[in-house]
Coordinates of C-alpha atoms in Angstrom, one line a residue:
M1 CA 100.6 159.3 103.6
V2 CA 104.3 160.0 104.3
S3 CA 105.4 163.6 103.8
W4 CA 108.9 164.2 102.6
N5 CA 110.4 167.7 102.1
R6 CA 112.5 167.8 98.9
S7 CA 115.8 169.5 98.3
S8 CA 118.8 169.0 96.0
V9 CA 122.5 168.3 96.5
S10 CA 125.1 168.5 93.8
S11 CA 127.7 165.8 93.6
D12 CA 130.2 165.2 90.7
G13 CA 127.9 167.0 88.3
M14 CA 124.9 165.0 89.5
D15 CA 121.7 166.5 90.9
L16 CA 120.6 164.3 93.8
A17 CA 117.1 164.6 95.0
V18 CA 117.2 164.6 98.8
F19 CA 114.2 164.2 101.1
E20 CA 113.7 164.9 104.8
L21 CA 110.8 163.3 106.6
E22 CA 108.4 165.8 108.1
A23 CA 108.2 165.3 111.9
P24 CA 107.1 168.6 113.4
D25 CA 106.5 167.1 116.9
A26 CA 109.8 165.3 117.2
P27 CA 112.6 166.6 119.4
A28 CA 114.9 169.0 117.6
D29 CA 118.2 167.6 119.0
R30 CA 117.8 164.2 117.4
P31 CA 120.8 162.6 115.7
T32 CA 120.5 162.3 111.9
A33 CA 120.1 159.1 110.0
V34 CA 120.6 158.9 106.2
L35 CA 118.7 156.0 104.6
V36 CA 120.0 154.7 101.3
H37 CA 117.9 152.5 98.9
G38 CA 118.9 149.8 96.4
W39 CA 117.7 148.4 93.1
P40 CA 115.1 149.1 91.7
D41 CA 113.8 151.4 94.5
S42 CA 113.9 155.0 95.3
H43 CA 113.6 156.9 98.7
H44 CA 110.1 155.5 98.8
L45 CA 111.5 152.2 99.9
W46 CA 111.6 153.8 103.4
D47 CA 108.1 155.1 103.5
N48 CA 107.0 152.5 106.1
V49 CA 110.3 152.5 108.0
A50 CA 111.0 156.3 108.3
P51 CA 107.9 157.2 110.4
L52 CA 108.9 154.6 112.9
L53 CA 112.3 156.2 113.4
A54 CA 111.1 159.8 113.4
D55 CA 110.8 160.2 117.2
D56 CA 114.4 159.2 117.7
V57 CA 116.3 160.4 114.6
R58 CA 116.0 163.0 112.0
V59 CA 115.3 161.0 108.9
I60 CA 117.0 161.8 105.5
S61 CA 116.8 159.8 102.4
Y62 CA 117.8 160.5 98.8
D63 CA 117.3 159.0 95.3
T64 CA 120.7 157.7 94.3
R65 CA 122.0 158.6 90.9
G66 CA 120.1 156.8 88.2
Y67 CA 116.9 156.6 90.2
G68 CA 113.8 158.6 91.0
E69 CA 114.2 162.3 90.7
S70 CA 118.0 162.3 90.6
T71 CA 120.2 162.6 87.5
R72 CA 120.5 159.5 85.3
P73 CA 123.9 159.5 83.6
D74 CA 124.2 157.3 80.5
Q75 CA 127.8 156.2 81.0
V76 CA 128.3 152.9 82.9
E77 CA 131.5 154.4 84.4
A78 CA 129.5 157.0 86.3
Y79 CA 128.0 154.2 88.5
R80 CA 131.2 152.9 89.9
L81 CA 131.1 152.5 93.7
E82 CA 133.7 155.2 94.4
H83 CA 131.3 157.8 92.7
L84 CA 128.3 156.5 94.7
A85 CA 130.2 156.7 97.9
Q86 CA 131.1 160.3 97.1
D87 CA 127.4 161.0 96.5
L88 CA 126.7 159.7 100.0
F89 CA 129.4 161.9 101.5
A90 CA 128.0 164.9 99.6
V91 CA 124.5 164.3 101.0
I92 CA 125.9 164.0 104.6
D93 CA 127.9 167.2 104.2
A94 CA 124.8 169.0 103.1
V95 CA 122.3 167.8 105.6
S96 CA 124.6 167.5 108.7
P97 CA 127.7 169.6 108.1
G98 CA 130.4 168.8 110.6
V99 CA 128.3 166.3 112.5
P100 CA 128.6 162.6 111.6
V101 CA 125.4 160.7 110.8
H102 CA 124.0 157.2 111.1
V103 CA 123.6 155.4 107.8
I104 CA 121.1 152.6 107.0
G105 CA 121.5 150.9 103.6
H106 CA 119.5 148.2 101.9
D107 CA 120.6 146.2 98.8
W108 CA 122.8 148.4 96.6
G109 CA 122.3 151.2 99.1
S110 CA 124.1 149.0 101.6
V111 CA 126.8 148.1 99.0
Q112 CA 127.6 151.7 98.3
A113 CA 127.5 152.5 102.0
W114 CA 130.1 149.8 102.6
E115 CA 132.3 151.5 100.0
A116 CA 131.9 154.8 101.9
V117 CA 132.6 153.4 105.4
T118 CA 135.8 151.7 104.1
T119 CA 137.0 155.0 102.7
P120 CA 139.8 156.5 104.9
G121 CA 138.3 159.2 107.2
A122 CA 134.8 157.9 106.9
E123 CA 134.4 158.0 110.7
D124 CA 134.4 161.8 110.5
R125 CA 131.1 161.7 108.6
I126 CA 129.5 158.4 109.5
K127 CA 128.9 157.5 113.1
S128 CA 127.3 154.1 112.5
F129 CA 126.2 151.9 109.6
T130 CA 123.3 149.4 109.6
S131 CA 123.7 147.1 106.6
V132 CA 120.7 145.2 105.3
S133 CA 121.0 142.6 102.5
G134 CA 123.9 144.3 100.8
P135 CA 127.5 143.0 101.2
N136 CA 130.8 144.8 100.8
L137 CA 131.7 143.6 97.3
D138 CA 135.4 143.5 98.1
F139 CA 134.7 141.3 101.1
L140 CA 132.4 139.2 98.9
G141 CA 135.2 138.8 96.3
E142 CA 137.6 137.8 99.0
W143 CA 135.1 135.2 100.3
A144 CA 134.6 133.8 96.8
H145 CA 138.3 133.5 96.1
A146 CA 138.8 131.8 99.5
N147 CA 136.2 129.2 98.7
I148 CA 137.5 128.5 95.3
T149 CA 141.2 128.2 96.4
R150 CA 140.2 125.9 99.3
P151 CA 137.9 123.5 97.5
T152 CA 136.5 121.5 100.4
P153 CA 133.0 120.0 100.0
G154 CA 131.6 122.6 102.4
N155 CA 133.3 125.5 100.7
V156 CA 132.2 124.3 97.2
G157 CA 128.7 123.8 98.4
R158 CA 128.4 127.2 99.9
A159 CA 130.0 128.8 96.9
L160 CA 127.6 127.0 94.5
S161 CA 124.6 128.0 96.6
Q162 CA 125.6 131.7 96.3
V163 CA 126.3 131.3 92.6
A164 CA 122.8 129.9 92.1
S165 CA 121.3 132.7 94.2
S166 CA 123.2 135.4 92.2
A167 CA 122.5 134.0 88.8
Y168 CA 120.3 137.0 88.0
T169 CA 123.3 139.3 88.2
A170 CA 124.8 137.7 85.1
F171 CA 121.6 138.3 83.2
F172 CA 121.5 141.9 84.4
Q173 CA 124.9 142.5 82.8
L174 CA 124.0 141.2 79.3
P175 CA 123.6 143.8 76.6
V176 CA 120.1 144.8 75.4
L177 CA 118.2 141.7 76.7
P178 CA 117.6 142.9 80.4
Q179 CA 116.7 146.4 79.2
A180 CA 114.1 144.9 76.8
F181 CA 112.8 142.6 79.5
F182 CA 112.2 145.4 82.0
S183 CA 110.8 147.6 79.3
A184 CA 108.2 145.0 78.7
F185 CA 107.6 143.7 82.3
G186 CA 108.8 146.4 84.6
S187 CA 105.4 147.7 85.7
E188 CA 104.5 148.4 89.3
K189 CA 101.8 145.7 89.2
V190 CA 104.1 143.0 87.9
W191 CA 106.8 144.0 90.4
T192 CA 104.4 143.9 93.3
E193 CA 103.1 140.5 92.4
F194 CA 106.7 139.2 92.0
L195 CA 107.7 140.4 95.4
H196 CA 104.6 139.0 96.9
A197 CA 105.2 135.6 95.3
V198 CA 108.9 135.2 96.3
E199 CA 108.7 136.3 99.9
G200 CA 105.2 137.4 100.8
T201 CA 105.7 141.2 100.5
P202 CA 102.3 142.8 101.0
R203 CA 100.4 144.0 98.0
E204 CA 99.2 147.1 99.8
N205 CA 101.1 149.9 101.6
V206 CA 104.2 149.3 99.5
S207 CA 105.5 152.5 97.8
F208 CA 107.3 152.7 94.5
A209 CA 108.5 155.7 92.5
P210 CA 106.5 156.7 89.4
T211 CA 109.7 156.1 87.6
L212 CA 110.0 152.4 88.6
R213 CA 110.4 151.0 85.1
E214 CA 113.0 153.6 84.2
D215 CA 114.8 152.9 87.5
M216 CA 114.9 149.2 86.8
I217 CA 116.6 149.9 83.5
S218 CA 119.1 152.6 84.6
G219 CA 119.9 150.7 87.8
L220 CA 121.3 147.8 85.7
R221 CA 124.4 150.0 85.3
F222 CA 125.2 149.4 88.9
Y223 CA 125.8 145.7 88.1
S224 CA 127.8 146.3 84.9
A225 CA 130.0 148.9 86.6
N226 CA 131.0 147.0 89.7
I227 CA 130.3 143.3 89.9
R228 CA 132.9 141.8 87.6
E229 CA 135.8 144.0 88.6
K230 CA 135.1 143.7 92.4
L231 CA 134.8 139.9 92.2
A232 CA 137.8 139.4 90.0
R233 CA 140.2 141.8 91.8
P234 CA 138.9 142.4 95.3
N235 CA 140.6 145.1 97.4
P236 CA 139.2 144.7 100.9
R237 CA 139.8 147.7 103.2
P238 CA 139.1 148.0 106.9
T239 CA 136.7 150.3 108.6
V240 CA 136.5 151.7 112.2
V241 CA 132.9 152.8 111.8
P242 CA 130.6 150.7 114.0
V243 CA 128.6 148.3 111.8
L244 CA 125.5 146.2 112.3
E245 CA 124.9 143.5 109.7
V246 CA 121.3 142.5 109.5
V247 CA 121.4 139.1 107.9
N248 CA 118.2 137.8 106.4
E249 CA 118.5 134.0 106.4
R250 CA 115.8 133.6 103.8
D251 CA 117.3 136.1 101.4
I252 CA 116.7 134.9 97.8
A253 CA 119.8 136.7 96.5
L254 CA 122.4 136.5 99.3
R255 CA 123.3 133.5 101.4
P256 CA 124.4 134.2 105.0
A257 CA 127.7 132.5 104.4
I258 CA 129.0 135.4 102.3
Y259 CA 129.3 137.5 105.5
D260 CA 131.8 135.1 107.1
L261 CA 134.8 137.4 106.6
T262 CA 133.3 140.7 107.6
H263 CA 134.7 140.5 111.1
T264 CA 138.3 140.5 109.6
H265 CA 137.9 144.0 108.3
A266 CA 135.3 145.7 110.6
N267 CA 136.7 146.0 114.1
K268 CA 133.4 147.2 115.6
L269 CA 131.0 144.7 114.2
W270 CA 127.6 143.4 115.3
R271 CA 125.5 140.9 113.5
K272 CA 121.8 140.1 113.8
N273 CA 120.3 137.1 112.0
S274 CA 116.6 136.6 111.4
A275 CA 114.4 134.2 109.4
T276 CA 113.4 137.0 107.0
G277 CA 113.8 137.7 103.3
H278 CA 115.6 140.2 101.2
W279 CA 112.9 142.9 101.1
L280 CA 112.8 143.5 104.9
P281 CA 111.8 147.2 104.6
Y282 CA 108.6 146.0 103.0
T283 CA 107.8 142.8 104.8
N284 CA 108.6 143.9 108.4
P285 CA 109.4 147.6 108.7
T286 CA 108.7 147.6 112.4
Y287 CA 111.4 145.0 113.0
L288 CA 113.9 146.8 110.9
A289 CA 113.1 150.2 112.5
D290 CA 113.4 148.7 116.0
T291 CA 116.7 147.1 115.2
A292 CA 118.2 150.2 113.6
R293 CA 116.8 152.5 116.4
E294 CA 118.3 150.3 119.1
F295 CA 121.7 150.2 117.4
I296 CA 121.8 153.9 116.9
A297 CA 120.8 154.5 120.5
M298 CA 123.6 152.1 121.6
I299 CA 126.2 154.0 119.6
E300 CA 124.9 157.4 120.8
N301 CA 124.6 156.4 124.5
G302 CA 127.2 153.7 124.8
T303 CA 124.7 151.1 126.0
S304 CA 121.5 149.5 124.8
S305 CA 118.3 149.7 126.9
A306 CA 115.9 147.9 124.5
P307 CA 115.7 144.1 124.5
N308 CA 116.2 143.5 120.7
T309 CA 119.4 141.4 120.8
I310 CA 121.8 144.0 119.6
D311 CA 124.0 143.7 122.7
R312 CA 124.3 140.0 122.4
A313 CA 125.0 140.1 118.6
R314 CA 128.5 141.6 119.1
R315 CA 131.0 139.8 116.8
L316 CA 134.5 139.2 118.0
G317 CA 135.3 136.5 115.6
P318 CA 133.7 134.4 112.8
P319 CA 130.0 134.3 112.9
Q320 CA 128.5 131.5 114.9
K321 CA 125.6 129.4 113.6
L322 CA 123.2 130.8 116.2
G323 CA 125.1 133.9 117.2
G324 CA 122.9 136.7 118.5
K325 CA 119.8 134.4 119.0
L326 CA 117.8 134.3 122.2
A327 CA 116.9 130.8 123.5
V328 CA 114.5 129.9 126.2
I329 CA 114.9 126.4 127.9
T330 CA 112.5 125.0 130.5
G331 CA 113.7 122.3 132.8
A332 CA 117.2 123.7 132.4
G333 CA 118.4 122.8 135.8
S334 CA 119.6 119.3 134.8
G335 CA 119.6 116.6 132.2
I336 CA 118.5 117.3 128.7
G337 CA 117.6 120.9 129.5
R338 CA 121.0 121.6 130.9
E339 CA 122.9 120.0 128.1
T340 CA 120.7 121.8 125.5
A341 CA 121.6 125.1 127.2
Y342 CA 125.3 124.3 126.9
A343 CA 125.0 123.3 123.3
L344 CA 123.1 126.5 122.3
A345 CA 125.5 128.6 124.4
E346 CA 128.4 127.2 122.5
L347 CA 126.8 128.4 119.2
G348 CA 126.4 131.9 120.5
C349 CA 122.9 131.9 121.9
E350 CA 121.9 134.1 124.9
V351 CA 120.0 131.7 127.1
V352 CA 117.0 132.1 129.5
L353 CA 117.0 129.2 131.8
A354 CA 113.8 128.2 133.7
D355 CA 113.3 125.5 136.2
I356 CA 111.4 124.8 139.4
N357 CA 114.9 123.8 140.7
V358 CA 116.4 127.3 140.7
A359 CA 119.7 126.1 142.2
G360 CA 120.2 123.7 139.4
A361 CA 119.4 126.4 136.8
E362 CA 121.9 128.7 138.4
E363 CA 124.6 126.0 138.0
T364 CA 123.7 125.7 134.3
A365 CA 123.8 129.5 134.0
T366 CA 127.3 129.6 135.5
E367 CA 128.6 127.2 132.9
C368 CA 126.9 129.0 130.0
K369 CA 128.4 132.3 131.1
A370 CA 131.8 130.6 131.0
K371 CA 131.1 130.0 127.4
G372 CA 130.9 133.7 126.8
V373 CA 127.1 134.2 126.5
L374 CA 124.5 136.1 128.6
S375 CA 122.5 133.8 130.8
H376 CA 119.4 134.5 132.9
V377 CA 117.6 132.3 135.5
Y378 CA 113.9 132.1 136.3
D379 CA 111.9 130.1 138.8
L380 CA 109.1 128.4 136.9
D381 CA 106.5 125.7 137.5
V382 CA 105.3 124.8 134.0
S383 CA 102.2 123.1 135.4
S384 CA 100.7 126.5 136.0
T385 CA 99.5 128.1 132.8
T386 CA 99.3 131.5 134.6
A387 CA 102.9 131.2 135.6
V388 CA 104.0 130.3 132.1
N389 CA 102.2 133.2 130.6
E390 CA 103.7 135.6 133.1
F391 CA 107.2 134.1 132.5
A392 CA 106.8 134.6 128.7
E393 CA 105.8 138.3 129.2
N394 CA 108.7 138.9 131.6
V395 CA 111.1 137.4 129.1
R396 CA 109.7 139.6 126.3
R397 CA 110.0 142.8 128.4
A398 CA 113.5 142.0 129.8
H399 CA 115.2 140.2 126.9
G400 CA 113.1 140.4 123.8
V401 CA 111.1 137.8 121.8
P402 CA 113.0 134.5 121.8
D403 CA 114.2 133.0 118.6
I404 CA 114.3 129.4 120.0
V405 CA 112.1 127.9 122.7
V406 CA 112.8 124.5 124.1
N407 CA 109.9 123.2 126.2
N408 CA 111.8 120.5 128.0
A409 CA 110.4 120.3 131.5
G410 CA 108.8 117.0 132.2
I411 CA 108.3 114.1 134.7
A412 CA 107.7 110.4 134.4
L413 CA 105.1 108.1 135.8
A414 CA 105.3 104.3 135.4
G415 CA 103.3 101.4 136.5
S416 CA 99.6 100.6 136.2
A417 CA 97.3 103.2 134.7
L418 CA 94.5 101.8 136.8
A419 CA 96.5 102.0 140.0
A420 CA 97.7 105.6 139.6
S421 CA 96.0 108.2 141.7
D422 CA 94.1 111.1 140.2
A423 CA 96.6 113.5 141.7
Q424 CA 99.4 111.7 139.9
V425 CA 97.6 111.7 136.6
D426 CA 96.7 115.4 136.9
R427 CA 100.3 116.4 137.7
L428 CA 101.7 114.3 134.9
F429 CA 99.5 115.9 132.3
D430 CA 99.8 119.4 133.7
I431 CA 103.5 119.3 133.3
N432 CA 104.2 117.0 130.3
L433 CA 101.3 118.1 128.1
R434 CA 99.7 121.3 129.3
G435 CA 103.1 122.8 130.2
V436 CA 104.3 122.2 126.6
I437 CA 101.1 123.6 125.2
S438 CA 101.3 126.7 127.4
G439 CA 104.9 127.4 126.6
S440 CA 104.3 126.9 122.9
R441 CA 101.3 129.2 122.8
A442 CA 102.8 132.0 124.9
F443 CA 106.0 132.3 123.0
G444 CA 104.4 131.3 119.6
K445 CA 102.1 134.3 119.8
Q446 CA 105.2 136.6 120.4
M447 CA 107.0 135.1 117.5
V448 CA 104.0 135.5 115.2
E449 CA 103.6 139.1 116.3
R450 CA 107.2 139.9 115.7
G451 CA 107.1 138.4 112.2
T452 CA 110.6 137.3 111.8
G453 CA 110.3 133.5 112.4
G454 CA 111.6 131.3 115.1
H455 CA 111.7 127.7 116.3
I456 CA 109.9 125.8 119.0
V457 CA 111.2 122.5 120.2
N458 CA 109.0 120.3 122.4
L459 CA 110.3 117.2 124.2
A460 CA 108.1 114.2 123.5
S461 CA 109.4 110.7 123.8
A462 CA 109.8 107.4 122.1
A463 CA 107.0 106.4 124.4
A464 CA 104.7 108.5 122.2
F465 CA 104.8 105.8 119.6
T466 CA 105.9 102.8 121.6
P467 CA 103.0 101.4 123.7
S468 CA 103.8 99.8 127.0
R469 CA 101.5 98.3 129.7
E470 CA 103.5 100.1 132.3
L471 CA 103.9 103.5 130.6
G472 CA 100.4 104.1 129.4
L473 CA 99.8 107.4 131.1
Y474 CA 103.3 108.7 130.4
S475 CA 102.9 107.5 126.7
A476 CA 99.6 109.3 126.5
S477 CA 101.1 112.6 127.7
K478 CA 104.0 112.3 125.2
A479 CA 101.8 111.2 122.3
G480 CA 99.8 114.4 123.0
V481 CA 102.9 116.4 122.7
L482 CA 103.9 114.7 119.4
M483 CA 100.5 115.3 117.7
F484 CA 100.4 118.8 119.1
C485 CA 103.8 119.5 117.6
E486 CA 102.7 118.1 114.2
S487 CA 99.6 120.3 114.2
L488 CA 101.3 123.4 115.5
R489 CA 104.0 123.1 112.9
A490 CA 101.3 123.2 110.2
E491 CA 99.7 126.2 111.8
L492 CA 102.9 128.2 112.1
A493 CA 104.6 127.3 108.8
E494 CA 103.2 130.4 107.1
H495 CA 104.9 132.5 109.8
K496 CA 108.3 130.8 109.1
I497 CA 108.2 129.3 112.6
G498 CA 109.5 125.7 112.8
V499 CA 108.2 123.2 115.4
T500 CA 110.0 120.1 116.3
A501 CA 109.1 117.1 118.4
I502 CA 112.1 115.5 120.0
C503 CA 111.5 111.8 120.9
P504 CA 114.3 110.3 122.9
G505 CA 114.3 106.6 124.0
I506 CA 116.3 105.3 126.9
V507 CA 118.4 108.3 128.1
H508 CA 120.0 108.4 131.5
T509 CA 118.8 111.5 133.3
N510 CA 117.8 112.2 136.9
I511 CA 114.2 111.8 135.9
T512 CA 114.6 108.0 136.3
S513 CA 115.7 108.3 139.9
V514 CA 112.6 110.2 140.9
T515 CA 110.0 108.4 138.7
E516 CA 106.8 107.4 140.6
I517 CA 105.6 103.9 139.9
A518 CA 102.0 103.2 140.5
G519 CA 100.6 99.8 141.6
T520 CA 103.8 98.2 142.9
D521 CA 104.8 96.9 146.3
D522 CA 108.4 97.7 145.9
E523 CA 108.5 101.2 144.3
E524 CA 112.0 102.1 145.6
G525 CA 113.5 98.8 144.4
N526 CA 111.9 99.1 141.0
R527 CA 113.0 102.7 140.7
K528 CA 116.6 101.7 141.4
R529 CA 116.5 98.9 138.9
I530 CA 115.1 101.2 136.2
D531 CA 117.8 103.8 137.0
A532 CA 120.5 101.2 136.9
F533 CA 119.3 99.9 133.5
Y534 CA 119.3 103.5 132.1
A535 CA 122.7 104.1 133.4
K536 CA 124.0 100.9 131.9
R537 CA 122.4 101.8 128.6
G538 CA 124.9 104.8 128.6
F539 CA 123.0 107.2 126.3
T540 CA 123.7 110.6 127.9
P541 CA 121.7 113.9 127.7
D542 CA 124.4 115.7 125.7
K543 CA 123.7 113.4 122.7
V544 CA 120.0 114.5 122.8
A545 CA 121.1 118.1 123.0
R546 CA 123.2 117.7 119.8
D547 CA 120.1 116.3 118.0
I548 CA 118.0 119.3 119.3
V549 CA 120.5 121.7 117.8
K550 CA 120.6 119.8 114.5
A551 CA 116.8 119.9 114.4
V552 CA 116.7 123.6 114.9
L553 CA 119.3 124.2 112.2
A554 CA 117.6 121.9 109.7
N555 CA 114.0 122.6 110.8
K556 CA 113.1 119.0 111.3
A557 CA 109.6 117.9 112.3
V558 CA 110.0 114.7 114.3
V559 CA 113.3 113.5 115.6
P560 CA 113.6 110.0 117.2
V561 CA 116.9 110.3 119.0
T562 CA 118.2 106.9 120.3
P563 CA 118.5 103.8 118.1
E564 CA 115.6 102.2 119.9
A565 CA 113.5 105.3 119.3
K566 CA 114.3 105.2 115.6
F567 CA 113.4 101.5 115.5
G568 CA 110.2 102.1 117.5
Y569 CA 109.1 105.0 115.3
R570 CA 109.3 102.9 112.1
S571 CA 108.0 99.7 113.8
Y572 CA 104.8 101.3 115.0
R573 CA 104.2 102.9 111.6
F574 CA 104.8 99.8 109.5
F575 CA 104.3 96.9 112.0
P576 CA 101.9 98.1 114.7
W577 CA 100.9 94.5 115.6
A578 CA 104.5 93.9 116.7
S579 CA 104.5 96.9 118.9
R580 CA 101.3 95.8 120.5
I581 CA 102.7 92.4 121.3
A582 CA 105.9 93.9 122.8
A583 CA 103.8 96.3 124.9
R584 CA 102.5 93.4 127.0
Q585 CA 106.0 92.8 128.5
K586 CA 106.4 93.8 132.2
L587 CA 109.1 96.2 133.1
T588 CA 108.7 96.2 136.9
K589 CA 108.0 93.5 139.5

């Protein structure tokens, strides 16, 4: 049970109920953090977050006007954002006179905190602001006008997506009807079931005020007092307060695109995206607490020591599609792995590059750093499950849990399955199949434990569904990868973790020049002929990398890359007899 000590603060004739978390064993010299809730919550929104912060910050929260134990004015005008911002300043002045505090806001708590931090002189009272699922309404209005006045298909699509997500706000501003609706259905049980249904919020250990129904109704005035005016006549103002935007990519109410213009007004802005929903304080309080604590520590100390991506989320321009993400790529020293690292770096990912060829990985890292991202190199032999597990743990400790993992490392083996040596077979399956499984399991466990989603990409091959008399063993290893991906995708879907099998066809990489060919009298000559054919084909690894990025962004399951791979994928599904006949053709002499 969370223990809060209650006090009162007067602001603009309102009596605000203020609460300080009891933490008798915590250091006395901690900085202060003020946590601000939204609709239809009270300070109890933070019951699962606050204790996780208590060792590092003195935690204060309050019931904003219209909620919980605070005054509920009847006039809509009383809920305008300028009044709510003054309430926040009054609380700060009371709990931390003369010493600026850190503010964490969710939903309307974030919206009103944005109003406060864009008020001139706010930096004298607010040292940092962590914004969760609540935009600056002036910035939002500016974004909406920009998308309407520049009606490109992309702009219109994004605008319509947000309109659909925000349709409930129009209902909330109607007279009588929304008040009647929440009078009838605003019980704690109904609200709990609704949150559980829309984004999996737990039914237990979620706290609401006894006044939940009344809060739902009085809180509707926030919408009536602010939405129409701010969207119709936005007045965006700058802020010098350091801001961290926590963007929930699965937010049912707010699309990530609406934050595109924040960087034009906040000159100390960080952004952290995750595959989470609107009610992050309920669904993953640990993740939110870790994120806020690291940001506060960074502002207090000037640097970040915890590996939770805050440092790499710094925004110096418009948000990048994968900005602030951490990506791990195996086999990153050349070929598809190298080009995938480049593609992810261009979209803002910090990259961890692993390869048994460390010198090659270092070359990849140098180019990634030139693109302005952090890059780290590890020596890794994926054929060793022990080594992969140790690598995953080292990454977690040093850099945090990755958002994207690309298990790319692989080798080829051609020729007769009967002529191959046991050592060749073991090495092939240890790298191509067991290495993929080990990497997926090690990092997949981390992603599940973190609880904020992620994506795993595994390199299969068109050989997985294109039988060939001279690629039987290689095909078997890649077919195993393909089916493993399909199965793992089903297992991890409930955790919002995507899994993709990438299936390239004929792609010219250095793998062809070192391919072992069993059962041939002219291995070197055959290898040169295969390499020359692949080179003449002209399909380069950067094209595969582009498809990998698209697969991550769209969460695709199976991606045949080259034209022959796409043909083979459909041919084997619908005309397997044709694939079997084609498989009899010899590739080598």
